[in-house]
Coordinates of C-alpha atoms and ligand atoms in Angstrom, one line a residue:
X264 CA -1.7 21.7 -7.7
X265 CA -3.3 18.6 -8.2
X266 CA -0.7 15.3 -7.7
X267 CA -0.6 12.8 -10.8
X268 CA -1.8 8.8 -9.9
X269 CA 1.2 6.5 -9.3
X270 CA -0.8 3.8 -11.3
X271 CA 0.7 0.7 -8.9
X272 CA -1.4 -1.7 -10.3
X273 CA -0.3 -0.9 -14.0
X274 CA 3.3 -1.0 -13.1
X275 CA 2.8 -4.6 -11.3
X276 CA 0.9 -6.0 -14.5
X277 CA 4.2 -4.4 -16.8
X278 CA 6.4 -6.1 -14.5
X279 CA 4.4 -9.4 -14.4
X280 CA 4.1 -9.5 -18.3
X281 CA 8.4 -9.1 -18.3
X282 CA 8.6 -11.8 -16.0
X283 CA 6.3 -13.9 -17.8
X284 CA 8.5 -13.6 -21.1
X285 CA 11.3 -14.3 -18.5
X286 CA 9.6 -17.8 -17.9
X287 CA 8.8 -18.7 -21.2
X288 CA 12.1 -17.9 -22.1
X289 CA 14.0 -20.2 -19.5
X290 CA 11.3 -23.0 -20.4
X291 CA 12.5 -23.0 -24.0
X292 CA 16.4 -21.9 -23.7
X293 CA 17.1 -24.1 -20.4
X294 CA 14.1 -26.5 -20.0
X295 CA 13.9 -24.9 -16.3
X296 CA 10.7 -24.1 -14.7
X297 CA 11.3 -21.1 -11.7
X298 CA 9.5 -22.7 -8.5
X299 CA 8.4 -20.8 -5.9
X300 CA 7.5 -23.0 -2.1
X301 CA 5.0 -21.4 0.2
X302 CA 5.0 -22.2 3.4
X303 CA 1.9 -21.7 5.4
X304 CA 2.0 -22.5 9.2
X305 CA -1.4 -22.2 11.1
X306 CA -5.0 -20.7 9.8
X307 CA -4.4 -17.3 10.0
X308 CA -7.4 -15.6 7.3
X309 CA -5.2 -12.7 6.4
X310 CA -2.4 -15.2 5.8
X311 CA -3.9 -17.7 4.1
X312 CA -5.4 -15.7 1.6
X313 CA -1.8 -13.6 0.9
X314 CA -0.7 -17.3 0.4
X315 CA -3.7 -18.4 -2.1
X316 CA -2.8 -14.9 -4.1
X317 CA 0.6 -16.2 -4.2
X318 CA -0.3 -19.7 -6.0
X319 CA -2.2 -18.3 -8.5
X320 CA 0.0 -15.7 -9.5
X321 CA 2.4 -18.5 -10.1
X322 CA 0.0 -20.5 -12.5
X323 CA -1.0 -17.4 -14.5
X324 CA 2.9 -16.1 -14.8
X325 CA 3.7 -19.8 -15.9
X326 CA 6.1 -20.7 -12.6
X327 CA 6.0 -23.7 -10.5
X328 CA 4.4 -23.5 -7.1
X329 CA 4.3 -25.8 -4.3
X330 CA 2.0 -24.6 -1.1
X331 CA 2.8 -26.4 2.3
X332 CA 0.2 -26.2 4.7
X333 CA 1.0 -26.9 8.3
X334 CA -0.9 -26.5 11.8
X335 CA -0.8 -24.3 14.1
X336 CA 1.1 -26.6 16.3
X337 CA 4.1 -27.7 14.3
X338 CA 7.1 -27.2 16.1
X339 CA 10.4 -25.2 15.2
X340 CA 12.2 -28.0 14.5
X341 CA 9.7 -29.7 12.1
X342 CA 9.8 -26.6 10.0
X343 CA 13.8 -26.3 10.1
X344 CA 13.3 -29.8 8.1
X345 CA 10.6 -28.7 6.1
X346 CA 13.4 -25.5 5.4
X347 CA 15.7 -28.3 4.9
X348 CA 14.3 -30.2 2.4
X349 CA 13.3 -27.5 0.1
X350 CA 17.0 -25.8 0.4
X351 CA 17.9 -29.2 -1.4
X352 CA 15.1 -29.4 -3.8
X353 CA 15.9 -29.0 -7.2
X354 CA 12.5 -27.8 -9.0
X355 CA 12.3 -25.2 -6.1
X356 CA 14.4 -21.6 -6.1
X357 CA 12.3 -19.4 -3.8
X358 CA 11.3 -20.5 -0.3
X359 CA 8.7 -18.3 1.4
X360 CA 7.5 -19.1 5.0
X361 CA 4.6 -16.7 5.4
X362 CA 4.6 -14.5 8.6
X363 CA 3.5 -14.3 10.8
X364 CA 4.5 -17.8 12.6
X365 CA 3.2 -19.3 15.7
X366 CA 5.1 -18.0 19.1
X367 CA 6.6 -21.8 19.8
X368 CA 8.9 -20.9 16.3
X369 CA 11.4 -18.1 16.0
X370 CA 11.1 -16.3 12.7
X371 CA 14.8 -15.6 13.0
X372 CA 15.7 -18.9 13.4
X373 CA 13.3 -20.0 10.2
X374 CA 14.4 -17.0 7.9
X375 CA 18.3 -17.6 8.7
X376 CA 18.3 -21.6 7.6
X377 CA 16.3 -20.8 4.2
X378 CA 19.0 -21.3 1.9
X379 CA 20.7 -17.4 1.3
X380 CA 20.4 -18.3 -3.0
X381 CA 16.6 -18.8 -2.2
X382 CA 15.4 -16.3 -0.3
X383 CA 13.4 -14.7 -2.5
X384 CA 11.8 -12.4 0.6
X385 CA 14.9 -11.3 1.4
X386 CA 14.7 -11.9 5.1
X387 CA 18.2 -14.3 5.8
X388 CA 20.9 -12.5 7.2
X389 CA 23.1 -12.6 4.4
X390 CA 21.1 -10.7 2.1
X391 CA 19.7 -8.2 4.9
X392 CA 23.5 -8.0 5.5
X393 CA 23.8 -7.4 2.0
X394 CA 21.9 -4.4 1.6
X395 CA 23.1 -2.7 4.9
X396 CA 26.2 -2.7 2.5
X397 CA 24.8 -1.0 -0.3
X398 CA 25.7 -4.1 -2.1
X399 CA 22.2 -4.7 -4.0
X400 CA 23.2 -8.5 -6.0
X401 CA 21.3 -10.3 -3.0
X402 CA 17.3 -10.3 -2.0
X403 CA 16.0 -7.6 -1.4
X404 CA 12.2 -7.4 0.6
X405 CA 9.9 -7.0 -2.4
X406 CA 7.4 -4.8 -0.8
X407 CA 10.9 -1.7 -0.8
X408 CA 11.5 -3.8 -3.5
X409 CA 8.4 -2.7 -5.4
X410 CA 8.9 1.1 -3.8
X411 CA 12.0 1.0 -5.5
X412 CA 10.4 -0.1 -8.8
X413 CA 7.2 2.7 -8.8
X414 CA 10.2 5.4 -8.1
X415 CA 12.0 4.1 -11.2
X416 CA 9.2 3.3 -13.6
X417 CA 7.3 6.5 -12.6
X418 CA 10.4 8.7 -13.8
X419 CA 11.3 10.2 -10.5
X420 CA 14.9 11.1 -10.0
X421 CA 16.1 9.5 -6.9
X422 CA 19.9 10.5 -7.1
X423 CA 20.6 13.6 -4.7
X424 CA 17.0 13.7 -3.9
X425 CA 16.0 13.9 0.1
X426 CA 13.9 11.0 0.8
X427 CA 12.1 10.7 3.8
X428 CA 11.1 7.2 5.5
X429 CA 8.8 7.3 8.4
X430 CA 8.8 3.7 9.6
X431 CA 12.2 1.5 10.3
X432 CA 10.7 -1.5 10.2
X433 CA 12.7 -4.7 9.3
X434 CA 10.2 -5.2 6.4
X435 CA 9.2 -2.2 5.3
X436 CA 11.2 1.4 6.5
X437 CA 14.5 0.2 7.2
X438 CA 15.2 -1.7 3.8
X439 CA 13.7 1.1 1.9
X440 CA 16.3 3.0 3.2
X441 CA 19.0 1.3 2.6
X442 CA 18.2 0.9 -1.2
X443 CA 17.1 4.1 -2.0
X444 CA 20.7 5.3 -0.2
X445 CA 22.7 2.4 -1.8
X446 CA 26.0 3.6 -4.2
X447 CA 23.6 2.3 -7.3
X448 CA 22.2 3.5 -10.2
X449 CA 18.8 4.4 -9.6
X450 CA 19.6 5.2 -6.0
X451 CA 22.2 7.6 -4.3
X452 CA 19.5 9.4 -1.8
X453 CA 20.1 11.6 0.7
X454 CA 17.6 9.3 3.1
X455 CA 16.5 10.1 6.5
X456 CA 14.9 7.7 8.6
X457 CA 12.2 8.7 11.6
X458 CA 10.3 6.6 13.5
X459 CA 8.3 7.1 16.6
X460 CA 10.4 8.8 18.6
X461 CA 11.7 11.2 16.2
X462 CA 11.3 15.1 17.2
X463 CA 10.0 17.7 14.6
X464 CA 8.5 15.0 12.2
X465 CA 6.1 17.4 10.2
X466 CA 9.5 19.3 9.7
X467 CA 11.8 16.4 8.5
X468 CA 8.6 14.8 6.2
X469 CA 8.2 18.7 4.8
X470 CA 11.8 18.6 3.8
X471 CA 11.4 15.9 1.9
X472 CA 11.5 15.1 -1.6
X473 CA 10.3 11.9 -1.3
X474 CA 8.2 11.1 1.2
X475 CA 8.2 7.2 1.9
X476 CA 5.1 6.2 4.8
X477 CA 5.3 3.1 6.3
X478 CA 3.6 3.6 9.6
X479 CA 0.9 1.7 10.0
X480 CA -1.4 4.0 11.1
X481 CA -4.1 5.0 9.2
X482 CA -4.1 8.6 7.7
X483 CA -1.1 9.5 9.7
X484 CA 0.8 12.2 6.9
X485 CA -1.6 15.1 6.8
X486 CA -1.2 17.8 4.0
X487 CA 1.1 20.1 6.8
X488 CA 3.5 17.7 6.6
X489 CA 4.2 17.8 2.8
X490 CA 6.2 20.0 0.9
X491 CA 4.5 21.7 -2.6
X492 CA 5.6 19.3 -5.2
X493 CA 6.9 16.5 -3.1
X494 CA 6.4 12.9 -4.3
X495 CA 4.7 10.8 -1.6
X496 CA 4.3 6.8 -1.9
X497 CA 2.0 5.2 1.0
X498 CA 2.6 1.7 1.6
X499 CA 0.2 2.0 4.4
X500 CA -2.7 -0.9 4.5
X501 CA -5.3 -0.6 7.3
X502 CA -8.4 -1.9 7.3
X503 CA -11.1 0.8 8.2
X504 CA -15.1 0.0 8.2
X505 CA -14.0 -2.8 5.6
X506 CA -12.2 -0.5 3.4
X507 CA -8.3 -0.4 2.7
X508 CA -7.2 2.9 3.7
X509 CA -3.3 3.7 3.7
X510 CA -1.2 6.0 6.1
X511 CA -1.9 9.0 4.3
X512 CA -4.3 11.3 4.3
X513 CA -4.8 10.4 0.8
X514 CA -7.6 13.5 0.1
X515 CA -5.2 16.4 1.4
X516 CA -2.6 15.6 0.4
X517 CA -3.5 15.0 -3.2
X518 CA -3.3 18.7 -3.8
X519 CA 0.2 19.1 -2.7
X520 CA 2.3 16.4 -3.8
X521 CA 3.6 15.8 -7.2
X522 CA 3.1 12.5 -7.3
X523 CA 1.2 10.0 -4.8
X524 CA 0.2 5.9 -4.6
X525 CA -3.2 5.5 -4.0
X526 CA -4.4 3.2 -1.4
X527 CA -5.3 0.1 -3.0
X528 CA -3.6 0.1 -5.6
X529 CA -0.4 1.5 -5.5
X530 CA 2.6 -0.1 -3.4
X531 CA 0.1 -3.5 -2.7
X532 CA 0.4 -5.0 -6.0
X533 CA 4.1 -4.5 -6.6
X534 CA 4.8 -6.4 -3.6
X535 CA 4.0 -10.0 -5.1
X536 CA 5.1 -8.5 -8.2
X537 CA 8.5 -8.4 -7.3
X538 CA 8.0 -11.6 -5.4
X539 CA 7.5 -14.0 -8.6
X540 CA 10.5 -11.4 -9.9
X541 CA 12.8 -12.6 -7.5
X542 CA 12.2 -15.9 -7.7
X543 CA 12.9 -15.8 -12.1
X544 CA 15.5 -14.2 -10.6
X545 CA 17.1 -16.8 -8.4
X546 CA 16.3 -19.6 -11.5
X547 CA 18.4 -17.3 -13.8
X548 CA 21.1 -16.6 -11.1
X549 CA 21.4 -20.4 -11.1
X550 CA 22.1 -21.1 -14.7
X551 CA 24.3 -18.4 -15.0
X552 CA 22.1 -16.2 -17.1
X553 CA 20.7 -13.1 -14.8
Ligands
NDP91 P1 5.6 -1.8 11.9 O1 4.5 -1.7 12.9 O2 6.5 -3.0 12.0 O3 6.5 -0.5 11.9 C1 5.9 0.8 11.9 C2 7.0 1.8 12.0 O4 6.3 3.1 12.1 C3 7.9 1.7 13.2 O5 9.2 2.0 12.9 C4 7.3 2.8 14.2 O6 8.3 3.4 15.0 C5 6.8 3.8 13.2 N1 5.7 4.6 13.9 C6 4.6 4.1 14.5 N2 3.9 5.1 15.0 C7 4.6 6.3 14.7 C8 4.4 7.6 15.0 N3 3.3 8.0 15.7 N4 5.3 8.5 14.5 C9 6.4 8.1 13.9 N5 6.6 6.8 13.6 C10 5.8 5.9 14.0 O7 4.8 -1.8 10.5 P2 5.3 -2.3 9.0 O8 6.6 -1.6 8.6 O9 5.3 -3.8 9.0 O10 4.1 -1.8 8.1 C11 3.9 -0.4 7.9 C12 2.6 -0.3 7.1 O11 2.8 -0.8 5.8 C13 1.4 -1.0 7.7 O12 0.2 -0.3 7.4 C14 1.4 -2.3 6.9 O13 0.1 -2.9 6.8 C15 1.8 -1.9 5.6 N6 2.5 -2.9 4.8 C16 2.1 -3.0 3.5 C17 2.7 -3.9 2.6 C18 2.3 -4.0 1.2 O14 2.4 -5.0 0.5 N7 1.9 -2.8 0.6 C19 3.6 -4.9 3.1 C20 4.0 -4.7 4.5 C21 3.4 -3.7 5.3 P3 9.1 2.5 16.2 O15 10.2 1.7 15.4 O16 9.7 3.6 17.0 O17 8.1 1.7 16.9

């Protein structure tokens, strides 16, 4: 058996397009641009380029975008007013303070004063909260977000299915979890969740209908530890020899599963995707209209 292509890339541009219309639509019917702040603390490459991929998806989906670049030495409580401000700002629903922050400044600290209604990464307590609920009408991370959205748009049936999350990360594993296992439409798993110091891994992943790897480890789910017909999504990135290679062995496996992301181009684009999503989201939420 040869898998079929989750087409990640496709599925972002589909979901881009929608929320394009959805822009155009609150520019006409409300006169309300969706504004999305950035905020960028230090020189980090890796971040700095996420951040400039960010802007520009704003100006081609037709949303407002405001980028705040701040050194490396800026203090916690210079950002907390920075947070501040843009909580109050008017033209702005979706505050994004890119990670990861210098050690003098407590991520928890920054991601709990972001105003709950604009936390379009899904990070504040509240919404976290939220989801360990099951209650899915806050923020969710977009990168399980987007996992979410390549089950759906791809056809697979999630309800009753076993899903399998190796990685229980506060990004990536652990909210993935709790969506796919939320009392929802669209979700209702059976989800386990393993991690590095589960026993019998090959055995749990092989049991799985959906296998979900978030490990960060490159290659790491070999074609042993995947059951005929399974659908597997990779959200692994690592960079090897300058290439983007996920955390599964993508050749191998190919031949078992069903269904399997490719790596690029599978979970990576969905993730700011959902990002500009959320943030039509919180405009609409605002007016009343979501
Ligand atoms: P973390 O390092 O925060 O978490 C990794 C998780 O994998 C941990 O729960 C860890 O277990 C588990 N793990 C590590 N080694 C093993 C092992 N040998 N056996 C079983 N479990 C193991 O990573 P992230 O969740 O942030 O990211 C995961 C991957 O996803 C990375 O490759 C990252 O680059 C990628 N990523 C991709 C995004 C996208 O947009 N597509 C966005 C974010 C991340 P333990 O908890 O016990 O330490």
């Amino acid at each position: 058996m040869s898998a079929k292509l989750i087409d990640g890339k496709a599925i972002a541009e589909q979901i881009n397009q929608e929320t394009a219309a959805a822009v155009q639509r609150l520019k006409t019917d409300h006169k309300v641009t969706p504004g999305l702040a950035v905020v960028l603390v230090g020189d980090n490459p890796a971040s700095a380029a996420y951040v400039g991929m960010k802007d520009k998806m704003c100006a081609r989906l037709g949303l407002h975008s405001e980028r705040i670049n701040l050194p490396a030495s800026t203090g916690q409580g210079e950002l907390l007013a920075i947070i501040n401000d843009l909580n109050f700002k008017r033209s702005i629903h979706g505050i994004l303070v890119q990670s990861p922050l210098p050690a003098q400044i407590s991520e928890d600290a920054i991601f709990a004063a972001i105003d709950p209604t604009k936390d379009v990464d899904g990070f504040h307590p509240l919404n976290v909260g939220k989801l360990a609920l099951g209650d899915l009408t806050g923020f969710a991370p977009c990168t399980p977000a987007g996992v979410h959205e390549l089950l759906i748009r791809s056809g697979v049936k999630i309800e009753g299915a076993h899903v399998v999350v190796v990685g229980r990360s506060r990004i990536v594993g652990r909210p993935v979890s709790l969506i796919l296992s939320a009392k929802a439409k669209n979700a209702n798993a059976t989800v386990t969740v393993c991690h590095s110091r589960s026993q019998n891994l090959a055995g749990i992943c092989r049991s799985a209908d959906i296998l979900v790897a978030a490990i960060g480890v490159t290659r790491f789910v070999k074609a042993d530890m995947v059951r005929e017909g399974a659908v597997v999504i990779d959200v692994g990135i690592n960079r090897v020899d300058g290439k983007l290679v996920g955390d599964v062995d993508f050749d191998a496996v190919k031949d078992k599963a069903s269904l399997i992301t490719p790596v690029p181009g599978g979970v990576g684009p969905m993730t700011i995707a959902m990002l500009m999503h959320n943030t039509v989201l919180s405009a609409q939420r605002r007016l009343g209209v979501a």
